[in-house]
PDB file of C-alpha atoms in Angstrom:
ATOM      1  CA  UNK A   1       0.000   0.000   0.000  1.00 46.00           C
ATOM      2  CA  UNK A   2       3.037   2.494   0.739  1.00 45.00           C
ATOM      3  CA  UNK A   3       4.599   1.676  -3.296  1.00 42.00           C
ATOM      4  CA  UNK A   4       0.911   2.867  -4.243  1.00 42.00           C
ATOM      5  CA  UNK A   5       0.595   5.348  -2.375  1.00 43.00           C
ATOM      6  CA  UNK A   6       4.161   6.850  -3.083  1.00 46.00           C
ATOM      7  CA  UNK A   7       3.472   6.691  -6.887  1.00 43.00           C
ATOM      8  CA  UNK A   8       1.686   9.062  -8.858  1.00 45.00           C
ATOM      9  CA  UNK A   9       1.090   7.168 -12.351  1.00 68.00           C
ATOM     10  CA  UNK A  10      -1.198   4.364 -10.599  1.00 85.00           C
ATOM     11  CA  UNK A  11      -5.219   3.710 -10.782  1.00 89.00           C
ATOM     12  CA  UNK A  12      -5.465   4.601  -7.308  1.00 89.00           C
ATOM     13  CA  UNK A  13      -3.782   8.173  -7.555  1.00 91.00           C
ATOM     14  CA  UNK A  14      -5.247   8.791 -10.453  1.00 91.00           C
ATOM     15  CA  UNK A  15      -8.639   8.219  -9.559  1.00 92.00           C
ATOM     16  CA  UNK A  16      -8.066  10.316  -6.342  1.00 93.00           C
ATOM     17  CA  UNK A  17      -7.267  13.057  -8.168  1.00 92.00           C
ATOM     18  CA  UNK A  18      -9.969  13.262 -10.272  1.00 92.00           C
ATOM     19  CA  UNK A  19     -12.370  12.469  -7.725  1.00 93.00           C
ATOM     20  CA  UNK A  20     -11.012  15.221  -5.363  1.00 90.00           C
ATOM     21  CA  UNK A  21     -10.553  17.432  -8.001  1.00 89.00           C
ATOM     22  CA  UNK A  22     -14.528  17.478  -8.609  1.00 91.00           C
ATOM     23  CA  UNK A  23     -14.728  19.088  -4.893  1.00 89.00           C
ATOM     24  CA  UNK A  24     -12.170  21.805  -6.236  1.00 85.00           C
ATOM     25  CA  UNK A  25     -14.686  22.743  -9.149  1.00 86.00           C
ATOM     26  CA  UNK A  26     -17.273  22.705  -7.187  1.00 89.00           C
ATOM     27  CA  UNK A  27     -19.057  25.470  -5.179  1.00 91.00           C
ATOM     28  CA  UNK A  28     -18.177  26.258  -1.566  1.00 90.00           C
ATOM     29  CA  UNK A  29     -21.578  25.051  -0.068  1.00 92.00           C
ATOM     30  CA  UNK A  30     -21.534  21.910  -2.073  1.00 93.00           C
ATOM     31  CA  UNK A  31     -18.420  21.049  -0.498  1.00 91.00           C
ATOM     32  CA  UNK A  32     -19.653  21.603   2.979  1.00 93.00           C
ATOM     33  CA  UNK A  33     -22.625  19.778   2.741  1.00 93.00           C
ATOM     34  CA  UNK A  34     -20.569  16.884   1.133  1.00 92.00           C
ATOM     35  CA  UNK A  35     -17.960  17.387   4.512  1.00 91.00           C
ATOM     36  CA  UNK A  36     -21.330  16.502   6.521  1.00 94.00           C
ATOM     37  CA  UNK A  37     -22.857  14.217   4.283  1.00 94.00           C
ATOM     38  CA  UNK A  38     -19.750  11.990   3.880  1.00 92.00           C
ATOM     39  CA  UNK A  39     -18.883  12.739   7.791  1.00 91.00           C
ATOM     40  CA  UNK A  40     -21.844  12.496   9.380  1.00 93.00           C
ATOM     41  CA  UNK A  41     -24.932  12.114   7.607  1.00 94.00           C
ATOM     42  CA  UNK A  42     -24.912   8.880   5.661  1.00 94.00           C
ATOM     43  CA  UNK A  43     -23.833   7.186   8.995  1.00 93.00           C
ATOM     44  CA  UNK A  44     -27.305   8.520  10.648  1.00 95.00           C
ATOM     45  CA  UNK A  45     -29.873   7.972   7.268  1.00 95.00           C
ATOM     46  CA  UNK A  46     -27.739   4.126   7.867  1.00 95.00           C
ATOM     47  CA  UNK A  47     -29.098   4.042  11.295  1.00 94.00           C
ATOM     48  CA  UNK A  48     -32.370   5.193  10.606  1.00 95.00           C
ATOM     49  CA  UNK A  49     -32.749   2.730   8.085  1.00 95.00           C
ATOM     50  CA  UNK A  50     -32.487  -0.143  10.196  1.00 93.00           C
ATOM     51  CA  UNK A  51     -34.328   1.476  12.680  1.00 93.00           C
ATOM     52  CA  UNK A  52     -37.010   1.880  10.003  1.00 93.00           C
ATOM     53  CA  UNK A  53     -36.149  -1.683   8.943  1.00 91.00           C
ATOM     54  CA  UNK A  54     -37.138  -3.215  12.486  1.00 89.00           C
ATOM     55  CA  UNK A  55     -40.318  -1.138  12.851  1.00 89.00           C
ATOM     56  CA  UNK A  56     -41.657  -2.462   9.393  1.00 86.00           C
ATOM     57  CA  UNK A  57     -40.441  -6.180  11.166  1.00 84.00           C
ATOM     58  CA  UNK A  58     -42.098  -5.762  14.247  1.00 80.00           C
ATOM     59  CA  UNK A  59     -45.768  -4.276  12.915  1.00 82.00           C
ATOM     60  CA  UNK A  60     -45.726  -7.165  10.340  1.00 78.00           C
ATOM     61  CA  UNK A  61     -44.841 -10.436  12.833  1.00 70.00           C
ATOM     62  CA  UNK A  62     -45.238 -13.483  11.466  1.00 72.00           C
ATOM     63  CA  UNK A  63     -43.113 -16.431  12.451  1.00 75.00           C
ATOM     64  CA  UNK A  64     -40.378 -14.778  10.496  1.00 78.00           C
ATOM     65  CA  UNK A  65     -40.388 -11.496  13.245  1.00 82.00           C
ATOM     66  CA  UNK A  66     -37.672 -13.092  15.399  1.00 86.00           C
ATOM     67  CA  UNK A  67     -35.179 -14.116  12.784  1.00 88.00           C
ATOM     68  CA  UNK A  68     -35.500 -11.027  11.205  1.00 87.00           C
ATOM     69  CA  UNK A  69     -34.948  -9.429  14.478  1.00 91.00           C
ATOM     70  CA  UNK A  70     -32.043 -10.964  15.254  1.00 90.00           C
ATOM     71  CA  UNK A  71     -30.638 -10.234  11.310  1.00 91.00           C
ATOM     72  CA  UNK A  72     -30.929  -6.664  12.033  1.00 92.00           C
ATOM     73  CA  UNK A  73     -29.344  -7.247  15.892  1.00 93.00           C
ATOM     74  CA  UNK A  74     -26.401  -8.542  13.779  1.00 94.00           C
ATOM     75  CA  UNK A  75     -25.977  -5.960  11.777  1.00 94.00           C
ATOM     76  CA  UNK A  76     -24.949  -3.142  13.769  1.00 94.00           C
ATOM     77  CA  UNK A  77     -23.088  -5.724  15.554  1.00 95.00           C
ATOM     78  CA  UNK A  78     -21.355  -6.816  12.903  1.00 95.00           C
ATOM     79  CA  UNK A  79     -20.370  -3.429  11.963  1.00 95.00           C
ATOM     80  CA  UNK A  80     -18.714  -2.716  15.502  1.00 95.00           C
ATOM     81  CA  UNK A  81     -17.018  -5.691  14.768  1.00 96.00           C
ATOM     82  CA  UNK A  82     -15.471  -4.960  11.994  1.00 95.00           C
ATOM     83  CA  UNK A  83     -14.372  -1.662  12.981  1.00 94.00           C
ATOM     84  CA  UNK A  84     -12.001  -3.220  15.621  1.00 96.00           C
ATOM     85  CA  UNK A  85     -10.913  -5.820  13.400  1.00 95.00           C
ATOM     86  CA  UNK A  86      -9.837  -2.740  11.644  1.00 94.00           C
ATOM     87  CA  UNK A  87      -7.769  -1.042  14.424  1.00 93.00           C
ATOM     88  CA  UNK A  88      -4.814  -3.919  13.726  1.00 94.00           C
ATOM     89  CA  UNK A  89      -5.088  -3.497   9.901  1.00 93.00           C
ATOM     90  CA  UNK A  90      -4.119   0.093   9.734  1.00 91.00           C
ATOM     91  CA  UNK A  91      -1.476  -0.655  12.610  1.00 90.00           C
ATOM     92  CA  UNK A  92      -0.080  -3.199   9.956  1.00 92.00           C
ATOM     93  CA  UNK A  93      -0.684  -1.588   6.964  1.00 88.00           C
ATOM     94  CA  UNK A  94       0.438   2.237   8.307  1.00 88.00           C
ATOM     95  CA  UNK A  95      -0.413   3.760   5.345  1.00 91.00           C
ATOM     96  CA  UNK A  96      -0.822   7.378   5.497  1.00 91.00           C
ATOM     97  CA  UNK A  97      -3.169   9.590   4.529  1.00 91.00           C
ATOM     98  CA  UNK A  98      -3.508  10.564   0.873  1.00 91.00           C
ATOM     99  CA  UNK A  99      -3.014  14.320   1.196  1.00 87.00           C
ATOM    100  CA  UNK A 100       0.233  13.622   3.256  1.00 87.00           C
ATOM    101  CA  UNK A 101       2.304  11.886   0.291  1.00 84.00           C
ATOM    102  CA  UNK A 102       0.340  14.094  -2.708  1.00 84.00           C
ATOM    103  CA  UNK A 103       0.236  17.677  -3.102  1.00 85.00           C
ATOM    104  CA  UNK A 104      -2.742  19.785  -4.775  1.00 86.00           C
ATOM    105  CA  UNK A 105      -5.562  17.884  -3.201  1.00 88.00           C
ATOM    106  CA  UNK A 106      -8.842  19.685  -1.870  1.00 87.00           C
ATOM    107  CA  UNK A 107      -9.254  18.316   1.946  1.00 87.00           C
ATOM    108  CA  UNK A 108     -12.816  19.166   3.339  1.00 88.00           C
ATOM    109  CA  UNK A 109     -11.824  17.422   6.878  1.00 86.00           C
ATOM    110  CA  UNK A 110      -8.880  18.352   8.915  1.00 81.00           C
ATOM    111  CA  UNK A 111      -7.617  16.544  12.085  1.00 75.00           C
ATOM    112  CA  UNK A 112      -7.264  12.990  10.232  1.00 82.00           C
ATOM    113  CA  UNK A 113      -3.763  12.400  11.860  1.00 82.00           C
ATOM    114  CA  UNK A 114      -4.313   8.777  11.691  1.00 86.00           C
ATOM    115  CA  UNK A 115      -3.774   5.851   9.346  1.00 89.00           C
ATOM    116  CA  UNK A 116      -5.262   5.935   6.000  1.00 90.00           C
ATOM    117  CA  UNK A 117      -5.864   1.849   5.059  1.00 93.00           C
ATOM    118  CA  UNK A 118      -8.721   0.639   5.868  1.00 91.00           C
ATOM    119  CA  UNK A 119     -11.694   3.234   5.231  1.00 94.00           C
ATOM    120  CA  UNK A 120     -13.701   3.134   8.784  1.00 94.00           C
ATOM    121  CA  UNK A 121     -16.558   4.403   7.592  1.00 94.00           C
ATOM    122  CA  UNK A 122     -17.072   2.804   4.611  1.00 95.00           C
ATOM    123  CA  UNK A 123     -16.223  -0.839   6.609  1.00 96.00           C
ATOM    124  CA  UNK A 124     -19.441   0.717   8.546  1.00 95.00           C
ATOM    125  CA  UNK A 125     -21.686   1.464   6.346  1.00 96.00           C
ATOM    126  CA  UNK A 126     -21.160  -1.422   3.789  1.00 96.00           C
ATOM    127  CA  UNK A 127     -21.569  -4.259   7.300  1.00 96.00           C
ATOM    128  CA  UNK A 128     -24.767  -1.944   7.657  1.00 96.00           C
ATOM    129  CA  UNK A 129     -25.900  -2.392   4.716  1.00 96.00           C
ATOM    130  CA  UNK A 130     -25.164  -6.349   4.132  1.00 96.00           C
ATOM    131  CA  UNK A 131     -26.476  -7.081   7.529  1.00 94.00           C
ATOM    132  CA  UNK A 132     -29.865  -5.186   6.803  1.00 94.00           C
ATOM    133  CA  UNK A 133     -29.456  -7.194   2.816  1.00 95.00           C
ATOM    134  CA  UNK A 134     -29.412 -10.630   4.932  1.00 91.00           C
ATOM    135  CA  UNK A 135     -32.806  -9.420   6.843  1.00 89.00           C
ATOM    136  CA  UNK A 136     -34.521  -7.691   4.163  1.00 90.00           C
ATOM    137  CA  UNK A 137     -33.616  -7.130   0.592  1.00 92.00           C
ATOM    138  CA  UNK A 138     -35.048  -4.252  -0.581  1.00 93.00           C
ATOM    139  CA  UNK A 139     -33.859  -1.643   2.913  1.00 94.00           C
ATOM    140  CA  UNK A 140     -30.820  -3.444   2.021  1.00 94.00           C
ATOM    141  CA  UNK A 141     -30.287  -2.963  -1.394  1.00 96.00           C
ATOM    142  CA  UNK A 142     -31.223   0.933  -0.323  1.00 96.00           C
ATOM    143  CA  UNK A 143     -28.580   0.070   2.352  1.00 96.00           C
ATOM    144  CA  UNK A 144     -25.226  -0.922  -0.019  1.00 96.00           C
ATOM    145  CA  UNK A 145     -26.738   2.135  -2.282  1.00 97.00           C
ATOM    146  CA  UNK A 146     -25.654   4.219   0.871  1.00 97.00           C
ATOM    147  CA  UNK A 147     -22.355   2.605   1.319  1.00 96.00           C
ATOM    148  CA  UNK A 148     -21.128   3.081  -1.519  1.00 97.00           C
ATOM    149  CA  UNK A 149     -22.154   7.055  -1.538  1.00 96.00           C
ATOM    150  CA  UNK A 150     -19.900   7.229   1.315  1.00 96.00           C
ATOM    151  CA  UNK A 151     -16.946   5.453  -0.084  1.00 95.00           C
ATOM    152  CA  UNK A 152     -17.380   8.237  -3.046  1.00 96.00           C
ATOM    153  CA  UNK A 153     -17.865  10.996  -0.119  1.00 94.00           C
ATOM    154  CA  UNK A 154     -13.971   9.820   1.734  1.00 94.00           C
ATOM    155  CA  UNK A 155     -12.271   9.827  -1.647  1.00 94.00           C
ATOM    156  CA  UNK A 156     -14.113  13.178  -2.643  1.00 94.00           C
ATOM    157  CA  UNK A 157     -13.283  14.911   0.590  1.00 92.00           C
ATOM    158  CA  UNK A 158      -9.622  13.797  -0.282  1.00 91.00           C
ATOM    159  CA  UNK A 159      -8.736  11.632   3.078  1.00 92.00           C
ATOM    160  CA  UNK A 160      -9.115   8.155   1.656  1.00 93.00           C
ATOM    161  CA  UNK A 161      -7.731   6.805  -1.439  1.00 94.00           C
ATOM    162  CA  UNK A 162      -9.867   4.697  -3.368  1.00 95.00           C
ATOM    163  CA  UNK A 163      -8.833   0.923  -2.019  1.00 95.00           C
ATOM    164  CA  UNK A 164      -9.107   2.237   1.284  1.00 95.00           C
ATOM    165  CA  UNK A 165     -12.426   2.654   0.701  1.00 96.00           C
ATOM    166  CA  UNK A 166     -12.394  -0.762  -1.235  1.00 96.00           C
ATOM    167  CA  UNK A 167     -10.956  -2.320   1.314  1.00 96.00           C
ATOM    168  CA  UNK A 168     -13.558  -1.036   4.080  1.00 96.00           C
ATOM    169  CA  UNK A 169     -16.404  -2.416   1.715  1.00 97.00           C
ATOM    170  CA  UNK A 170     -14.496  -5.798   1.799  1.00 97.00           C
ATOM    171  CA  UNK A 171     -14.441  -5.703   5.388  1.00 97.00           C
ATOM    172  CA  UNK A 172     -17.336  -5.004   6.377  1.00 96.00           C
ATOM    173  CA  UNK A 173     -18.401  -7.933   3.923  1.00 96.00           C
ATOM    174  CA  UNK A 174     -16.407 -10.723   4.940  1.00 96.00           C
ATOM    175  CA  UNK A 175     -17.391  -9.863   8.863  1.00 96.00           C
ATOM    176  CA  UNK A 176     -21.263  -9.671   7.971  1.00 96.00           C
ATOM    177  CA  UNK A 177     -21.471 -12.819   5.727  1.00 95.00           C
ATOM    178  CA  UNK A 178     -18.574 -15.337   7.368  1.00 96.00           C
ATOM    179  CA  UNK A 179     -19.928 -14.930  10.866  1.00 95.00           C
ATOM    180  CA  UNK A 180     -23.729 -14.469   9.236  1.00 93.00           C
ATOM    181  CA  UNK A 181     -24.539 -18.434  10.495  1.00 93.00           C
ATOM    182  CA  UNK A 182     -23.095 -18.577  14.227  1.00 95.00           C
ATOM    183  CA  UNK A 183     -24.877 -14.855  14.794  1.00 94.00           C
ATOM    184  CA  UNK A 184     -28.279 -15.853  13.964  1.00 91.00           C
ATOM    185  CA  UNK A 185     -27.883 -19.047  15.312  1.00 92.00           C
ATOM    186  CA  UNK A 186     -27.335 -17.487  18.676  1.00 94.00           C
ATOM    187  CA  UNK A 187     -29.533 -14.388  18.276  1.00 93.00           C
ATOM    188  CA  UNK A 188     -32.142 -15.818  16.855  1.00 91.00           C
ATOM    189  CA  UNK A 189     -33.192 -18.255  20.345  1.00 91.00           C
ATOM    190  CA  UNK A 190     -32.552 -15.153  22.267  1.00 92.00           C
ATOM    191  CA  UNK A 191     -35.076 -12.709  20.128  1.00 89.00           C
ATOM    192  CA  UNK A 192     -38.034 -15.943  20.390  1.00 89.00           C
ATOM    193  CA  UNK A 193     -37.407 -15.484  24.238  1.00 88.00           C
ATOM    194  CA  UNK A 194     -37.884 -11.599  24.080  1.00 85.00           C
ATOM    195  CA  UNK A 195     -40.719 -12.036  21.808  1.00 84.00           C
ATOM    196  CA  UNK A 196     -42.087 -14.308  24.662  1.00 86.00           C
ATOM    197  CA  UNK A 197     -41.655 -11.984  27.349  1.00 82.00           C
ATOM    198  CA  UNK A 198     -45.115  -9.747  28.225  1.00 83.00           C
ATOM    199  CA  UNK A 199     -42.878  -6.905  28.719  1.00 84.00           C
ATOM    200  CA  UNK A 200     -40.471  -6.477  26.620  1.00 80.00           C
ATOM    201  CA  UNK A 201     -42.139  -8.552  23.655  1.00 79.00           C
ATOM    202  CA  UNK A 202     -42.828  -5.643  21.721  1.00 82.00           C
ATOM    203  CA  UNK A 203     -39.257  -4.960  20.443  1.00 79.00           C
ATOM    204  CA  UNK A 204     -39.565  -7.999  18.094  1.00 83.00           C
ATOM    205  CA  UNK A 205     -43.477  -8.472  17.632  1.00 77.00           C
ATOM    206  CA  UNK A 206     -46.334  -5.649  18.066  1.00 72.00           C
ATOM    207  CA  UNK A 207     -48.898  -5.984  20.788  1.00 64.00           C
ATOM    208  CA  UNK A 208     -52.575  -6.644  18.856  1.00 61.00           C
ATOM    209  CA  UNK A 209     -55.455  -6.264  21.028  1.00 47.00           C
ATOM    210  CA  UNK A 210     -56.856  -9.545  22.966  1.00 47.00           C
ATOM    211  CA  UNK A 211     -60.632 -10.316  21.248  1.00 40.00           C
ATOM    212  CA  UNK A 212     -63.025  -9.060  23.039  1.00 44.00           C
ATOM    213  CA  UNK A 213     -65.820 -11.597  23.275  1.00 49.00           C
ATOM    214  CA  UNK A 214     -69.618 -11.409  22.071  1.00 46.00           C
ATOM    215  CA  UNK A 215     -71.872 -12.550  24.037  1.00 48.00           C
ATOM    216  CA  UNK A 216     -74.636 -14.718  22.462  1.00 51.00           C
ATOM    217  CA  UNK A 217     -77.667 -12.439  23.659  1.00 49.00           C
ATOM    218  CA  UNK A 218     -75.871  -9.598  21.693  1.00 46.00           C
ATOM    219  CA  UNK A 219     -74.900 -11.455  18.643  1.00 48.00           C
ATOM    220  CA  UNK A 220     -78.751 -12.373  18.031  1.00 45.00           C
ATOM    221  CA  UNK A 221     -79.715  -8.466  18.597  1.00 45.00           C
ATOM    222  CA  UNK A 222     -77.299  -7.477  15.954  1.00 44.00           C
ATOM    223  CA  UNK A 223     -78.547 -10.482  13.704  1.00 45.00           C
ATOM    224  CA  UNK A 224     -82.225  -8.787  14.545  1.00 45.00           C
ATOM    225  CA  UNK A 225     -80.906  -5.258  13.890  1.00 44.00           C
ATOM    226  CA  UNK A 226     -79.204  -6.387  10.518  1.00 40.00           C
ATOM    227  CA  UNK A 227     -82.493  -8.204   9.212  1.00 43.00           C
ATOM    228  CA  UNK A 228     -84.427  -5.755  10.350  1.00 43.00           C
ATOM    229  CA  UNK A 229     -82.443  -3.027   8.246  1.00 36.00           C
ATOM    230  CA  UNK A 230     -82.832  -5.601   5.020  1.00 39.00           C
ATOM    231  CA  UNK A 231     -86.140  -5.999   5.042  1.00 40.00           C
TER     232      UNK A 231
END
């Protein structure tokens, strides 16, 4: 990663620069709201989606309510997960930051002192957005779209090259998927017994009112009442 990054005629340079250099045509608002959007925001729309995700679970039950649960449990998880799997990568790797070994590059964020290889936030988004895949397509197709708007946001704001942000998507992947199995094979058990439990049962399953019986005096009255109104 250091050769790459020290060399100025590679893919990955090259495609920095002309991703960065669209922030340096671009107006000075655009480029703050694409500082937020790539710092913050896609990491909250991520989180609202699953919370979004588990409300649309939860109103539908079924029998499939708990494992879906527990697939969206797994997926911020996961993504924790691979974030410290992360912290010995870039300790290994050490590869700096772009802007340190290349001149002329637009950097929206300052204060990223740290190492460059792997992208954090794009090994969160991208676990996000496979775990909520594995528990519902569609929020997770809407989910990877995300992702990979924030690998475009680090490489646009100039503090990622492009395989860092490659390798964060690769990540967050391999964490998701390998460990997919054991995760819902544990989660799963425990999400049946919340769904169980009169208090907390809600979190997986919604809370439909109890039938309220009829009692047979009043059923014939409203029998009478309805013939009645057809004749």
């Amino acid at each position: 990663m250091a050769v790459l990054a020290e060399s100025g005629s590679n893919p990955d340079v090259d495609l920095l620069y002309d991703i960065n250099g669209l922030a340096k045509a671009a107006p000075h608002w655009f480029d703050r709201v694409m500082e937020f959007v790539g710092e913050y925001g896609l990491l909250l729309a991520m989180v609202l989606l699953v919370l979004w995700c588990w409300w649309g679970v939860r109103r539908r039950g079924g029998e499939e309510a708990a494992p879906s649960v527990a697939a969206l449990v797994w997926a911020p998880l996961a993504a924790g997960l691979a974030v410290l799997v992360n912290v010995p990568i870039r300790g290994f790797v050490e590869r700096p930051r772009p802007f340190r070994d290349h001149q002329g590059l637009d950097v929206l964020v300052s204060g990223k002192d740290d190492f460059s290889f792997v992208s954090d936030h794009a090994t969160l988004t991208m676990a996000l957005g496979v775990g909520l895949f594995v528990a519902n397509r569609r929020f997770g197709l809407v989910g990877i779209g995300l992702a990979l708007l924030e690998g475009f946001c680090r490489v646009y704001m100039g503090v990622h090259y492009p395989t860092d942000v490659v390798g964060g998507f690769a990540l967050g992947t391999a964490v998701v998927l390998l460990l997919s199995p054991l995760a819902t094979a544990l989660l799963t058990p425990l999400m049946r017994a919340v769904e169980r439990s009169p208090r907390v049962g809600w979190l997986v399953r919604r809370r439909t009112a109890p039938d309220v019986p009829v009692l047979p005096g009043a059923r014939r009255s409203a029998e009478t009442g309805e013939r009645d109104l057809a004749a």
